[in-house]
PDB file of C-alpha atoms in Angstrom:
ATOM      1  CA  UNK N   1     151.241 140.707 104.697  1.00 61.00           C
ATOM      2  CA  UNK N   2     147.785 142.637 105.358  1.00 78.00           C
ATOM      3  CA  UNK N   3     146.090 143.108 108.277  1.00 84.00           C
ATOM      4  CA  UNK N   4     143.601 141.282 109.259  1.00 90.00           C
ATOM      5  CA  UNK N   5     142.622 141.694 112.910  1.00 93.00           C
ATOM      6  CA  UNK N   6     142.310 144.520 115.124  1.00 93.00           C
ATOM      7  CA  UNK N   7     141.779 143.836 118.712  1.00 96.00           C
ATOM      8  CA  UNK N   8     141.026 146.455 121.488  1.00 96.00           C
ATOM      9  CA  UNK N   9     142.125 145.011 124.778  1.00 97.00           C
ATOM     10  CA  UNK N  10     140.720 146.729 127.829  1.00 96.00           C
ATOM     11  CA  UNK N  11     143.722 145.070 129.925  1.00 97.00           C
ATOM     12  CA  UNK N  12     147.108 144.517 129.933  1.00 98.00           C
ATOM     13  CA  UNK N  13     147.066 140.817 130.657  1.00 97.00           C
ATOM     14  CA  UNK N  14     144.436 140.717 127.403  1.00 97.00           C
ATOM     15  CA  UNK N  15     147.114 142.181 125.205  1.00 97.00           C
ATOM     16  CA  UNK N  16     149.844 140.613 126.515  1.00 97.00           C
ATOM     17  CA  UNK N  17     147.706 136.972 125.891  1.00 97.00           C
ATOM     18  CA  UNK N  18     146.831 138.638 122.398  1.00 97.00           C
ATOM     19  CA  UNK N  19     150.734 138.910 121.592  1.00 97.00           C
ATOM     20  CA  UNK N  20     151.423 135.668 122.457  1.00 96.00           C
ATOM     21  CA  UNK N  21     148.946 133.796 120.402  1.00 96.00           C
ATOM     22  CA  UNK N  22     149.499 136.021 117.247  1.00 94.00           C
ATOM     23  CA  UNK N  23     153.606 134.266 117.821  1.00 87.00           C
ATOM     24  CA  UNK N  24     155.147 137.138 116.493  1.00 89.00           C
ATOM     25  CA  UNK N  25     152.391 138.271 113.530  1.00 93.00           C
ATOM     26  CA  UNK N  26     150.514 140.605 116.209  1.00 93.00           C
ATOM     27  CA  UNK N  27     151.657 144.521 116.633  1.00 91.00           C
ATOM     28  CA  UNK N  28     150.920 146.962 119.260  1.00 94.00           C
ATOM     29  CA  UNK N  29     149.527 150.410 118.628  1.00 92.00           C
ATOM     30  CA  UNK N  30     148.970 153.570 120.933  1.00 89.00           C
ATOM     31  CA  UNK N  31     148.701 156.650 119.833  1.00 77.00           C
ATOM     32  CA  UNK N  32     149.909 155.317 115.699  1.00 75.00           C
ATOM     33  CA  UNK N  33     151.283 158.925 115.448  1.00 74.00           C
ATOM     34  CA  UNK N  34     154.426 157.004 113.284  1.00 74.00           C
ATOM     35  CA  UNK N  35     152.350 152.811 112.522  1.00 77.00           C
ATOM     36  CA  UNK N  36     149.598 154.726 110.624  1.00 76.00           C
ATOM     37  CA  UNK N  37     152.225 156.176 108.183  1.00 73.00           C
ATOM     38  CA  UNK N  38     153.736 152.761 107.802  1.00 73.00           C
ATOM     39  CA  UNK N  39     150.753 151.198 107.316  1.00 75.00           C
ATOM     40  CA  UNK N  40     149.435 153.728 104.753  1.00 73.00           C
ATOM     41  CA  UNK N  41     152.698 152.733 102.551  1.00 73.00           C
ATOM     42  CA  UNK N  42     152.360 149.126 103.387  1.00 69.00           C
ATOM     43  CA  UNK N  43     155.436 149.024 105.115  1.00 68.00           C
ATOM     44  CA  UNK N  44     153.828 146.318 107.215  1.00 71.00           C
ATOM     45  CA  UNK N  45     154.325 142.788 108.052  1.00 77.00           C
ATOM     46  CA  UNK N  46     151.917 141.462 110.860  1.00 85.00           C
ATOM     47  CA  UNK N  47     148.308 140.104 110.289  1.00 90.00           C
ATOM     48  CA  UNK N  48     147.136 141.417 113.875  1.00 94.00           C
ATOM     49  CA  UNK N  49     146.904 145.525 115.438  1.00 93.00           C
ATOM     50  CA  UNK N  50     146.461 145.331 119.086  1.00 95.00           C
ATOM     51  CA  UNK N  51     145.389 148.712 119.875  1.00 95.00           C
ATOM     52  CA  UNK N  52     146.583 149.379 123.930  1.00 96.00           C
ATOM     53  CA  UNK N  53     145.468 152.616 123.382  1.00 92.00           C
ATOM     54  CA  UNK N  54     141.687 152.223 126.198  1.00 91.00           C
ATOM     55  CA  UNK N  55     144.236 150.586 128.277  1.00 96.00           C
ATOM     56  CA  UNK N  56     143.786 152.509 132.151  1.00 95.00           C
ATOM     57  CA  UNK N  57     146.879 150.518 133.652  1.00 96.00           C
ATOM     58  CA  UNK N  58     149.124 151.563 131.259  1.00 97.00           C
ATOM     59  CA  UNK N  59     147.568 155.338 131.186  1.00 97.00           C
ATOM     60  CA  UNK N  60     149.311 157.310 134.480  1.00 98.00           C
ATOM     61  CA  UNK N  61     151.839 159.045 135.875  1.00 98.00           C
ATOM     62  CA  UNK N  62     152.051 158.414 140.054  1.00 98.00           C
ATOM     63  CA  UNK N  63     155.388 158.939 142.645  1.00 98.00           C
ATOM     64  CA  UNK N  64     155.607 156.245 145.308  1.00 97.00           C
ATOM     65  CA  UNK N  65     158.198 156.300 148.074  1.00 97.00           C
ATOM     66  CA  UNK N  66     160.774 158.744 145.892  1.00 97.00           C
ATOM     67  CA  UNK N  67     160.017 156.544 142.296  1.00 98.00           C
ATOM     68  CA  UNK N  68     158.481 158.152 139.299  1.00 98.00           C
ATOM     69  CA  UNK N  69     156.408 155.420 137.112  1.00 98.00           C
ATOM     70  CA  UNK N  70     155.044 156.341 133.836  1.00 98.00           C
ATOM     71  CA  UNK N  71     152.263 154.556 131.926  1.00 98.00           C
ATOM     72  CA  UNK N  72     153.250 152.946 128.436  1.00 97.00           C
ATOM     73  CA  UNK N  73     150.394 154.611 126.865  1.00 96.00           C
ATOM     74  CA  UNK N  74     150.257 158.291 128.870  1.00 97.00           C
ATOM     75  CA  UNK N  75     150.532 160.921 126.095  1.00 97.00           C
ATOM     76  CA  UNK N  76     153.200 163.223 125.304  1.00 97.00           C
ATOM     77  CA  UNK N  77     150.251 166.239 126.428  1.00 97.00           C
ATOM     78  CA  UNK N  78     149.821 164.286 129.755  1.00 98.00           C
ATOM     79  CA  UNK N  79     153.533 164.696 130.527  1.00 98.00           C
ATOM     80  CA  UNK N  80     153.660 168.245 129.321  1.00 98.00           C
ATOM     81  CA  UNK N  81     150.906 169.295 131.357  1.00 97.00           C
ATOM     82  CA  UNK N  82     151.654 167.083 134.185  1.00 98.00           C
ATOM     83  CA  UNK N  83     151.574 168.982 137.721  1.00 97.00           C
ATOM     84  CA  UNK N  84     152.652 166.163 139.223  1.00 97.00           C
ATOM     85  CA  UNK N  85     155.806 166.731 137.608  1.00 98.00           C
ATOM     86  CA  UNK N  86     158.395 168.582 139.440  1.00 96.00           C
ATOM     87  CA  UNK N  87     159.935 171.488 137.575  1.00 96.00           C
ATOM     88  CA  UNK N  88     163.251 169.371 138.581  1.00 97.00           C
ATOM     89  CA  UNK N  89     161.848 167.272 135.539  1.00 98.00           C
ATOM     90  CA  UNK N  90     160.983 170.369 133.143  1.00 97.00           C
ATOM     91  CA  UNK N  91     164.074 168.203 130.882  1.00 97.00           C
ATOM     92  CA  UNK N  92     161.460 165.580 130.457  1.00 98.00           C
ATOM     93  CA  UNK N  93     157.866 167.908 130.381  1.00 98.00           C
ATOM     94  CA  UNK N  94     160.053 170.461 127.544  1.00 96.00           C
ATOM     95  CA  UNK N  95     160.669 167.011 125.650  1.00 96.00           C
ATOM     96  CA  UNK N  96     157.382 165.724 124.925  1.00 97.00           C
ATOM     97  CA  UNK N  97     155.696 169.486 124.613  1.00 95.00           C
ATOM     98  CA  UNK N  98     158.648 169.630 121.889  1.00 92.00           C
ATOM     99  CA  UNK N  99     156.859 166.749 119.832  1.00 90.00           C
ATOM    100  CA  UNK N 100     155.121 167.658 116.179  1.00 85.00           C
ATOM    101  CA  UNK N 101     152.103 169.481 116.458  1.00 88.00           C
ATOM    102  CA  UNK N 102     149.201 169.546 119.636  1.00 91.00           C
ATOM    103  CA  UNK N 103     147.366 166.643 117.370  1.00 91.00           C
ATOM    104  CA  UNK N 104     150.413 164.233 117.097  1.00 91.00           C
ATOM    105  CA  UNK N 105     151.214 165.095 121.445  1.00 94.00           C
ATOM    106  CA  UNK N 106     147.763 164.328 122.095  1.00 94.00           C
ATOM    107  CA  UNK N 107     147.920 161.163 120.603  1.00 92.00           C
ATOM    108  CA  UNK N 108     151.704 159.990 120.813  1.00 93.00           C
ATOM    109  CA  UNK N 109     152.662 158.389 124.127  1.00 95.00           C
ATOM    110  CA  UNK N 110     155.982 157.959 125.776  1.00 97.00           C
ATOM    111  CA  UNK N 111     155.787 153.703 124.987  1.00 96.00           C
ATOM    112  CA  UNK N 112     155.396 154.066 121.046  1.00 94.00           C
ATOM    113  CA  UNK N 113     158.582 157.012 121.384  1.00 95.00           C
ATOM    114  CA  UNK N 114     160.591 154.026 122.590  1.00 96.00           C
ATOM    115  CA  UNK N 115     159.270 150.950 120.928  1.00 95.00           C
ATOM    116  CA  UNK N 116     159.900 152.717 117.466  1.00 91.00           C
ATOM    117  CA  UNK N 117     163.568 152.859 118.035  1.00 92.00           C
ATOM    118  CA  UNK N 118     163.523 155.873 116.006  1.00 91.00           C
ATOM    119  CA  UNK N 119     167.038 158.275 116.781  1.00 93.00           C
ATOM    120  CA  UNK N 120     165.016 161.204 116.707  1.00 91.00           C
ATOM    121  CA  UNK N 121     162.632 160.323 119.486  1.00 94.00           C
ATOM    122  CA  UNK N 122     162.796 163.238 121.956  1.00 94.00           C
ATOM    123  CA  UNK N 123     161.634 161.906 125.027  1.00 97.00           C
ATOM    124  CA  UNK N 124     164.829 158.786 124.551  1.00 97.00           C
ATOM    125  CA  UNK N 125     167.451 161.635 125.724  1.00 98.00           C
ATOM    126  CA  UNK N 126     165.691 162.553 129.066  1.00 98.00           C
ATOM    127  CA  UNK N 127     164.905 158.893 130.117  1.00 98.00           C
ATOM    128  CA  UNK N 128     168.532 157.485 129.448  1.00 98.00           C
ATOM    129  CA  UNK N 129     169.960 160.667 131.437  1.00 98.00           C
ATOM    130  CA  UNK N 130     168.020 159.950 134.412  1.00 98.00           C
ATOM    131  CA  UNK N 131     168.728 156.156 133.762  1.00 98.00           C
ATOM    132  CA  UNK N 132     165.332 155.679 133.651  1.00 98.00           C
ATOM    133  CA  UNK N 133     164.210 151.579 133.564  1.00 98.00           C
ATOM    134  CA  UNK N 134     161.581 150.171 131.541  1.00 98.00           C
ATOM    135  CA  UNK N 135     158.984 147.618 132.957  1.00 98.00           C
ATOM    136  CA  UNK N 136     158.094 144.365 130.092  1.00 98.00           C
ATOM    137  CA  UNK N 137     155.363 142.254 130.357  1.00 98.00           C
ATOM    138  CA  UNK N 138     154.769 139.099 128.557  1.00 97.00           C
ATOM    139  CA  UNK N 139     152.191 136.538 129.099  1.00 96.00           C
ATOM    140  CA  UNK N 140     154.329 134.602 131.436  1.00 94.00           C
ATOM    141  CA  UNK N 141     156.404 137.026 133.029  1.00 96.00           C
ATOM    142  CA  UNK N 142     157.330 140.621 133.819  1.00 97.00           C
ATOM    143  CA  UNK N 143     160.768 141.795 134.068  1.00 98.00           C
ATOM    144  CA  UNK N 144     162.515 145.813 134.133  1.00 98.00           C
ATOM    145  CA  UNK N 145     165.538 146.577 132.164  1.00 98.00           C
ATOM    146  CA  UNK N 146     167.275 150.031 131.179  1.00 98.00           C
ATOM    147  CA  UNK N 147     165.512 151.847 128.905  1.00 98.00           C
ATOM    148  CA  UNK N 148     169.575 152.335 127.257  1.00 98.00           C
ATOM    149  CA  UNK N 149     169.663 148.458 126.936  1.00 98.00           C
ATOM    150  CA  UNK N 150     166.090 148.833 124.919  1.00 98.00           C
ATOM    151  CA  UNK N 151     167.763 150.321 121.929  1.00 97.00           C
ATOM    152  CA  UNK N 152     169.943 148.514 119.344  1.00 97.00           C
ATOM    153  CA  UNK N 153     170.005 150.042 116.035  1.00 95.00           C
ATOM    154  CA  UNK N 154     167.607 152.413 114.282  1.00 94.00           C
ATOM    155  CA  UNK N 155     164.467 151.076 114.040  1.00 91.00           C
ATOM    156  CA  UNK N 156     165.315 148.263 116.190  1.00 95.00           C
ATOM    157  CA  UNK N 157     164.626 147.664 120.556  1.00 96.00           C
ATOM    158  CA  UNK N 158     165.564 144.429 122.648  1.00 97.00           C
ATOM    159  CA  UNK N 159     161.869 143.353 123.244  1.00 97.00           C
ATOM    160  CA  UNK N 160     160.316 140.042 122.026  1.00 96.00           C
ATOM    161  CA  UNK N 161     157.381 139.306 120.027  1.00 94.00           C
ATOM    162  CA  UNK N 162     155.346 138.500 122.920  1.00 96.00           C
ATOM    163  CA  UNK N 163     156.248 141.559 125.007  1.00 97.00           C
ATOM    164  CA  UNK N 164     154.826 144.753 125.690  1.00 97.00           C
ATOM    165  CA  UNK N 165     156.444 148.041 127.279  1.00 98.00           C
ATOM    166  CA  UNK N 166     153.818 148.623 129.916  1.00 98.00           C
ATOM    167  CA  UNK N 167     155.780 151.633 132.200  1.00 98.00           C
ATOM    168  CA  UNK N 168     159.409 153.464 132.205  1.00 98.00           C
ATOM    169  CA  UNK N 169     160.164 154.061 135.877  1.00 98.00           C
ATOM    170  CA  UNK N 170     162.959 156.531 137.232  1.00 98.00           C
ATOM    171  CA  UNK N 171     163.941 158.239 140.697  1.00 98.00           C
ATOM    172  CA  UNK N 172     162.423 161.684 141.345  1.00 98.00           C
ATOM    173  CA  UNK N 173     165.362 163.982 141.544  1.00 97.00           C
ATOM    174  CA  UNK N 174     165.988 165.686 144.719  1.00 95.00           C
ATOM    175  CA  UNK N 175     166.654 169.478 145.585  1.00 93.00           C
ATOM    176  CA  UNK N 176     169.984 169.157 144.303  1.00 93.00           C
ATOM    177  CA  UNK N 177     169.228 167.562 141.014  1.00 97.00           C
ATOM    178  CA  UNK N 178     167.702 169.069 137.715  1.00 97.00           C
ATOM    179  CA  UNK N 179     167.234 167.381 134.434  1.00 98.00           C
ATOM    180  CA  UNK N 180     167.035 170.036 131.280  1.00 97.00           C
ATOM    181  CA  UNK N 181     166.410 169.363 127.776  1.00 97.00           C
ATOM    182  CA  UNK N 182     167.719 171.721 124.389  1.00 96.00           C
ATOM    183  CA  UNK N 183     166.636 170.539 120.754  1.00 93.00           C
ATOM    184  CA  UNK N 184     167.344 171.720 117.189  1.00 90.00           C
ATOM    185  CA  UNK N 185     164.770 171.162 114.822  1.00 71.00           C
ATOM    186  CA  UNK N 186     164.321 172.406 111.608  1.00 61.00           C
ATOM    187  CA  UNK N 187     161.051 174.130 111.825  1.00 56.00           C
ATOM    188  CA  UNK N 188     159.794 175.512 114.623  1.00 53.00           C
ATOM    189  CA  UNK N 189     156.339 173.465 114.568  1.00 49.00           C
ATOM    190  CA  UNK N 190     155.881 169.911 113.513  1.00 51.00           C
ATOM    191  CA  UNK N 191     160.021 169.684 114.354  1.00 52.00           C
ATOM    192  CA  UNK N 192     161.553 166.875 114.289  1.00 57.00           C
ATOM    193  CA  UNK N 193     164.483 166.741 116.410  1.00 58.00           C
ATOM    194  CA  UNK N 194     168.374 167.473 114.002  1.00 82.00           C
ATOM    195  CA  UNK N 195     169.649 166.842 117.490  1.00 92.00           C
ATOM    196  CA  UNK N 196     168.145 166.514 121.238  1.00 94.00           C
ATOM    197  CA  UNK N 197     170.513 166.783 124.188  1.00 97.00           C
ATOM    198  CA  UNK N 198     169.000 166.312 127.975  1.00 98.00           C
ATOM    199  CA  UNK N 199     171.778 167.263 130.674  1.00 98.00           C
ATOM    200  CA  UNK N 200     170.844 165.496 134.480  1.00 98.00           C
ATOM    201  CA  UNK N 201     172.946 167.187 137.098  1.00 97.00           C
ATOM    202  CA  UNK N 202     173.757 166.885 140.972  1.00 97.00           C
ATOM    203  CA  UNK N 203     175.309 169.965 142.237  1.00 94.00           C
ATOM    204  CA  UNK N 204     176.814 170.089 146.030  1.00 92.00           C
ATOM    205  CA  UNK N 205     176.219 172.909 148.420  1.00 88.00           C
ATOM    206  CA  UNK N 206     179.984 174.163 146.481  1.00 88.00           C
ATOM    207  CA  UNK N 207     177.934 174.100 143.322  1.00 86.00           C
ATOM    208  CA  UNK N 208     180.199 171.665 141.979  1.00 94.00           C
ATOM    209  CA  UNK N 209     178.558 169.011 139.497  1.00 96.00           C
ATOM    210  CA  UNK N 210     178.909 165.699 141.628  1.00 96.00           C
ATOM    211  CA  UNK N 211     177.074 163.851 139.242  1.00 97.00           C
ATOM    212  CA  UNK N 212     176.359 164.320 135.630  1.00 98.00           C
ATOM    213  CA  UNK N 213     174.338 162.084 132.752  1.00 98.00           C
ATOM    214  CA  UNK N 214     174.171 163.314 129.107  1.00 98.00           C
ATOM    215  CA  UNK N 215     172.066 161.507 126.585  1.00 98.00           C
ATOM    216  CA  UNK N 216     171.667 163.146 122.590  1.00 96.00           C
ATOM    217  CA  UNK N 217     169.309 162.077 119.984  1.00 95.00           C
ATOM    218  CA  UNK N 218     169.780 162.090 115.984  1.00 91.00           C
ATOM    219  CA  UNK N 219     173.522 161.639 116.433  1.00 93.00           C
ATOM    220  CA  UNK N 220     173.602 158.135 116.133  1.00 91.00           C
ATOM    221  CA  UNK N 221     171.686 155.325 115.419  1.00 93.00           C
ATOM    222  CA  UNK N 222     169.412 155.362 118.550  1.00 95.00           C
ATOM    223  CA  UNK N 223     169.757 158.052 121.440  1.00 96.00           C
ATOM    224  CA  UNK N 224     172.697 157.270 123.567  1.00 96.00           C
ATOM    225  CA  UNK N 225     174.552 158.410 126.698  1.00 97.00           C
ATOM    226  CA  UNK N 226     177.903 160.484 126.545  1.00 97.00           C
ATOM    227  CA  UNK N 227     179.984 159.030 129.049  1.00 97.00           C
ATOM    228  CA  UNK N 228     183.121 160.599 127.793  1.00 97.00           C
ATOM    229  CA  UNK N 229     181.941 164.121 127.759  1.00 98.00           C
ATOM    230  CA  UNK N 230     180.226 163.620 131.330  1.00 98.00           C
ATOM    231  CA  UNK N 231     183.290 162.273 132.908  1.00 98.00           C
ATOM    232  CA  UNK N 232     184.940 165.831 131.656  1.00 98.00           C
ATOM    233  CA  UNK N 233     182.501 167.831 133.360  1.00 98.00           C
ATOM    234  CA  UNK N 234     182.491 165.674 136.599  1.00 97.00           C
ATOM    235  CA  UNK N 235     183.742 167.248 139.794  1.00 97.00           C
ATOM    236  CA  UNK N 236     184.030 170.814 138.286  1.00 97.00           C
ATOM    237  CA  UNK N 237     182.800 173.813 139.284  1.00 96.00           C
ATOM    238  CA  UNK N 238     180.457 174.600 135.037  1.00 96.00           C
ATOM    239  CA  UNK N 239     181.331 178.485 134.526  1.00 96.00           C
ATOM    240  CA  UNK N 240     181.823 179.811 131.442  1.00 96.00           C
ATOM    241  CA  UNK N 241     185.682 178.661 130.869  1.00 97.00           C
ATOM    242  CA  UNK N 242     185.022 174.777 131.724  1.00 97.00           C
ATOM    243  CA  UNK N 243     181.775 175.072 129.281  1.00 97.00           C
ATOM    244  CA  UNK N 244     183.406 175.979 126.464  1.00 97.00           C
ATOM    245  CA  UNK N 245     185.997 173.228 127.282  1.00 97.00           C
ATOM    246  CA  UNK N 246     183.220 170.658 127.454  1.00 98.00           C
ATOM    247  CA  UNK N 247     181.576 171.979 124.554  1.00 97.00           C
ATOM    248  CA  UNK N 248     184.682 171.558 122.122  1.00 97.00           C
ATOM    249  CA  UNK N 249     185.188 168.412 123.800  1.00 97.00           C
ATOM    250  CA  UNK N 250     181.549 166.989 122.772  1.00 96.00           C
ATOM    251  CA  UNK N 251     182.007 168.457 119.175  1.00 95.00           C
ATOM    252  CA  UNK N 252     185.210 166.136 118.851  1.00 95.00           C
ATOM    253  CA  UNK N 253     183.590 163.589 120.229  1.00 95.00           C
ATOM    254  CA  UNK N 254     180.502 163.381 117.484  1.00 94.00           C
ATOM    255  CA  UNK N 255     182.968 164.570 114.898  1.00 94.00           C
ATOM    256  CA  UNK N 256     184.497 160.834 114.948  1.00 94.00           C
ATOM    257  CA  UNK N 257     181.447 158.903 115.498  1.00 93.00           C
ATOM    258  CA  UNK N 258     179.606 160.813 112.494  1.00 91.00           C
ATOM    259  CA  UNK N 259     183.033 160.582 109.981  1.00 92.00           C
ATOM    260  CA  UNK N 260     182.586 160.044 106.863  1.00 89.00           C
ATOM    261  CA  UNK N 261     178.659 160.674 106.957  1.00 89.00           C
ATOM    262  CA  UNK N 262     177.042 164.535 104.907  1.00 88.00           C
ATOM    263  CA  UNK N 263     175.749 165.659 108.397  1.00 87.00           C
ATOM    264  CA  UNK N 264     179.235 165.636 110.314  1.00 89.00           C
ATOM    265  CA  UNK N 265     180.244 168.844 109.313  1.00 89.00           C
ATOM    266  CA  UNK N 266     176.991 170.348 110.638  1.00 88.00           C
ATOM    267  CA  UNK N 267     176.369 168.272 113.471  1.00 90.00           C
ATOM    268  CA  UNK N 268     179.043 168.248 115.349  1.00 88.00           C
ATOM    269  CA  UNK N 269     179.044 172.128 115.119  1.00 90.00           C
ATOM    270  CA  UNK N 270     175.848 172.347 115.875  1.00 92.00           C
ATOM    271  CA  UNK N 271     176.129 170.004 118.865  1.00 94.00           C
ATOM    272  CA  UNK N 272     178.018 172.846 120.823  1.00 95.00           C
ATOM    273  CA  UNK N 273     175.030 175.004 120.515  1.00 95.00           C
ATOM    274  CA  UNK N 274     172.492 172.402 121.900  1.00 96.00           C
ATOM    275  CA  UNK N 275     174.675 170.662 124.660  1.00 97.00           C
ATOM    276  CA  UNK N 276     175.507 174.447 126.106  1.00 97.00           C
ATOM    277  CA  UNK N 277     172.020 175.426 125.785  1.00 96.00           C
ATOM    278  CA  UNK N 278     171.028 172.282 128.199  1.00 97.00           C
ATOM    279  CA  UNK N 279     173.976 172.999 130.372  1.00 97.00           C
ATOM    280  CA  UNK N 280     173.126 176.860 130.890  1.00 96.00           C
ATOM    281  CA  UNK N 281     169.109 175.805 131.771  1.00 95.00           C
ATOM    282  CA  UNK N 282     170.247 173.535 134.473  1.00 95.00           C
ATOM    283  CA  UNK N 283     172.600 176.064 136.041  1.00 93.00           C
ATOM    284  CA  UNK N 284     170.189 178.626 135.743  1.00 91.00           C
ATOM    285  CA  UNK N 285     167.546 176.794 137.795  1.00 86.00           C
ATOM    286  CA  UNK N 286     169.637 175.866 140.018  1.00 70.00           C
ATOM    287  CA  UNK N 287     170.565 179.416 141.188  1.00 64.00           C
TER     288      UNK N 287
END
């Protein structure tokens, strides 16, 4: 099927009316950083781009009464550079500065790193660690949902035809929380992600890890929460000994979901690395 319409709405109730009469045929578009590509190989199979990109309500990044709400189409360089942003979120600002080169962050936005159900999408691990919630609109109704529940398979999210992803919305960690990130790419620019791993902790005044949410990307189909390895690390005390516990622990744990597949031997070696690395950045910060 080839394109045949591009529409620029200037609203979100515009785009949201576009999807609905295109029934399915009509696509959304931010920043393009991965459409384009399909479309240059005519991987494509709507008559309709609705470009959300000049969109203003789906373009911020505010904190109301303890919530953080992010815009659909805010770029990856808007989060980086946020200074809005507590450094109790550098998990999520080190994410999207991670992303390709200054070109693609510039244009890619935190929406299209969602939508594109793509395992590899960096910012995925930080929002499903802070169980972050995504807000869908539709012509006839609006309604939030986990951004976890989002993702089904590769390539694949839980939204409708006529829906569009128009914020993710989280709670602002407090003094006692810290969300870190730790990625292993293959090159140092234009990377993308072998494996992502963003660590969300809540230490007590005993600095013992009261709560604890661990998301990786590129070891499974879609990004995806650890709850076995978290409920190791809950209620201990993370020195050095219980680390390397957890560590080994997370490498078994990959080593069965990934059997059978070329990368197993690698990955779940190289999982240790990454999931320490994110464990030792939010200890560090916290003191």
């Amino acid at each position: 099927m080839s394109i045949k319409y591009v529409h620029k709405p200037e609203t979100i109730q515009e785009a949201v009316e576009l999807l609905y009469q295109y029934k399915g045929k009509g696509k959304i578009i931010a920043g393009g950083t991965d459409l384009v590509i399909e479309i240059k190989n005519r991987k494509t199979n709507f008559e309709a781009l609705i470009d959300v990109s000049s969109i203003k309500e789906m373009s911020f990044i505010r904190i109301e009464n303890g919530i953080v709400e992010i815009g659909g189409a805010t770029t990856f360089t808007e989060i980086a550079k946020s200074k809005l942003l507590s450094s109790r979120l550098a998990g999520l600002k080190e994410a999207a500065h991670s992303i390709g080169s200054p070109q693609i962050r510039n244009k890619g936005t935190i929406g299209g790193n969602i939508c594109n159900g793509s395992p590899a999408a960096d910012t995925v691990p930080p929002l499903l660690a802070l169980d972050a919630v995504a807000v869908v609109k539709s012509k006839h109704e609006e309604r939030e949902v986990l951004v976890e529940e989002l993702l089904l398979d590769k390539g694949k999210v839980a939204l409708r035809d006529d829906e569009l992803l128009v914020s993710v919305k989280f709670k602002n960690p407090s003094h006692k929380e810290i969300l870190s990130f730790s990625k292993l790419g293959l090159r140092k620019a234009l990377a993308i992600s072998r494996i992502c791993t963003s660590v969300f902790i809540e230490f007590d005044e005993e600095k013992i890890c009261k709560e604890i949410r661990i998301a990786n990307g590129s070891l499974g189909r879609f990004g995806m929460r650890e709850r076995e390895t978290e409920q190791f690390f809950k209620d201990k005390v993370l020195n050095e000994e219980v680390i390397e516990e957890g560590v080994n622990f997370m490498q078994q744990q990959v080593a069965k979901r990934l059997a059978g597949r070329s990368t197993v031997e690698f990955k779940s070696a190289a999982v240790k690395g990454v999931l320490r690395n994110a464990l030792n950045n939010a200890i560090n910060f916290n003191g």
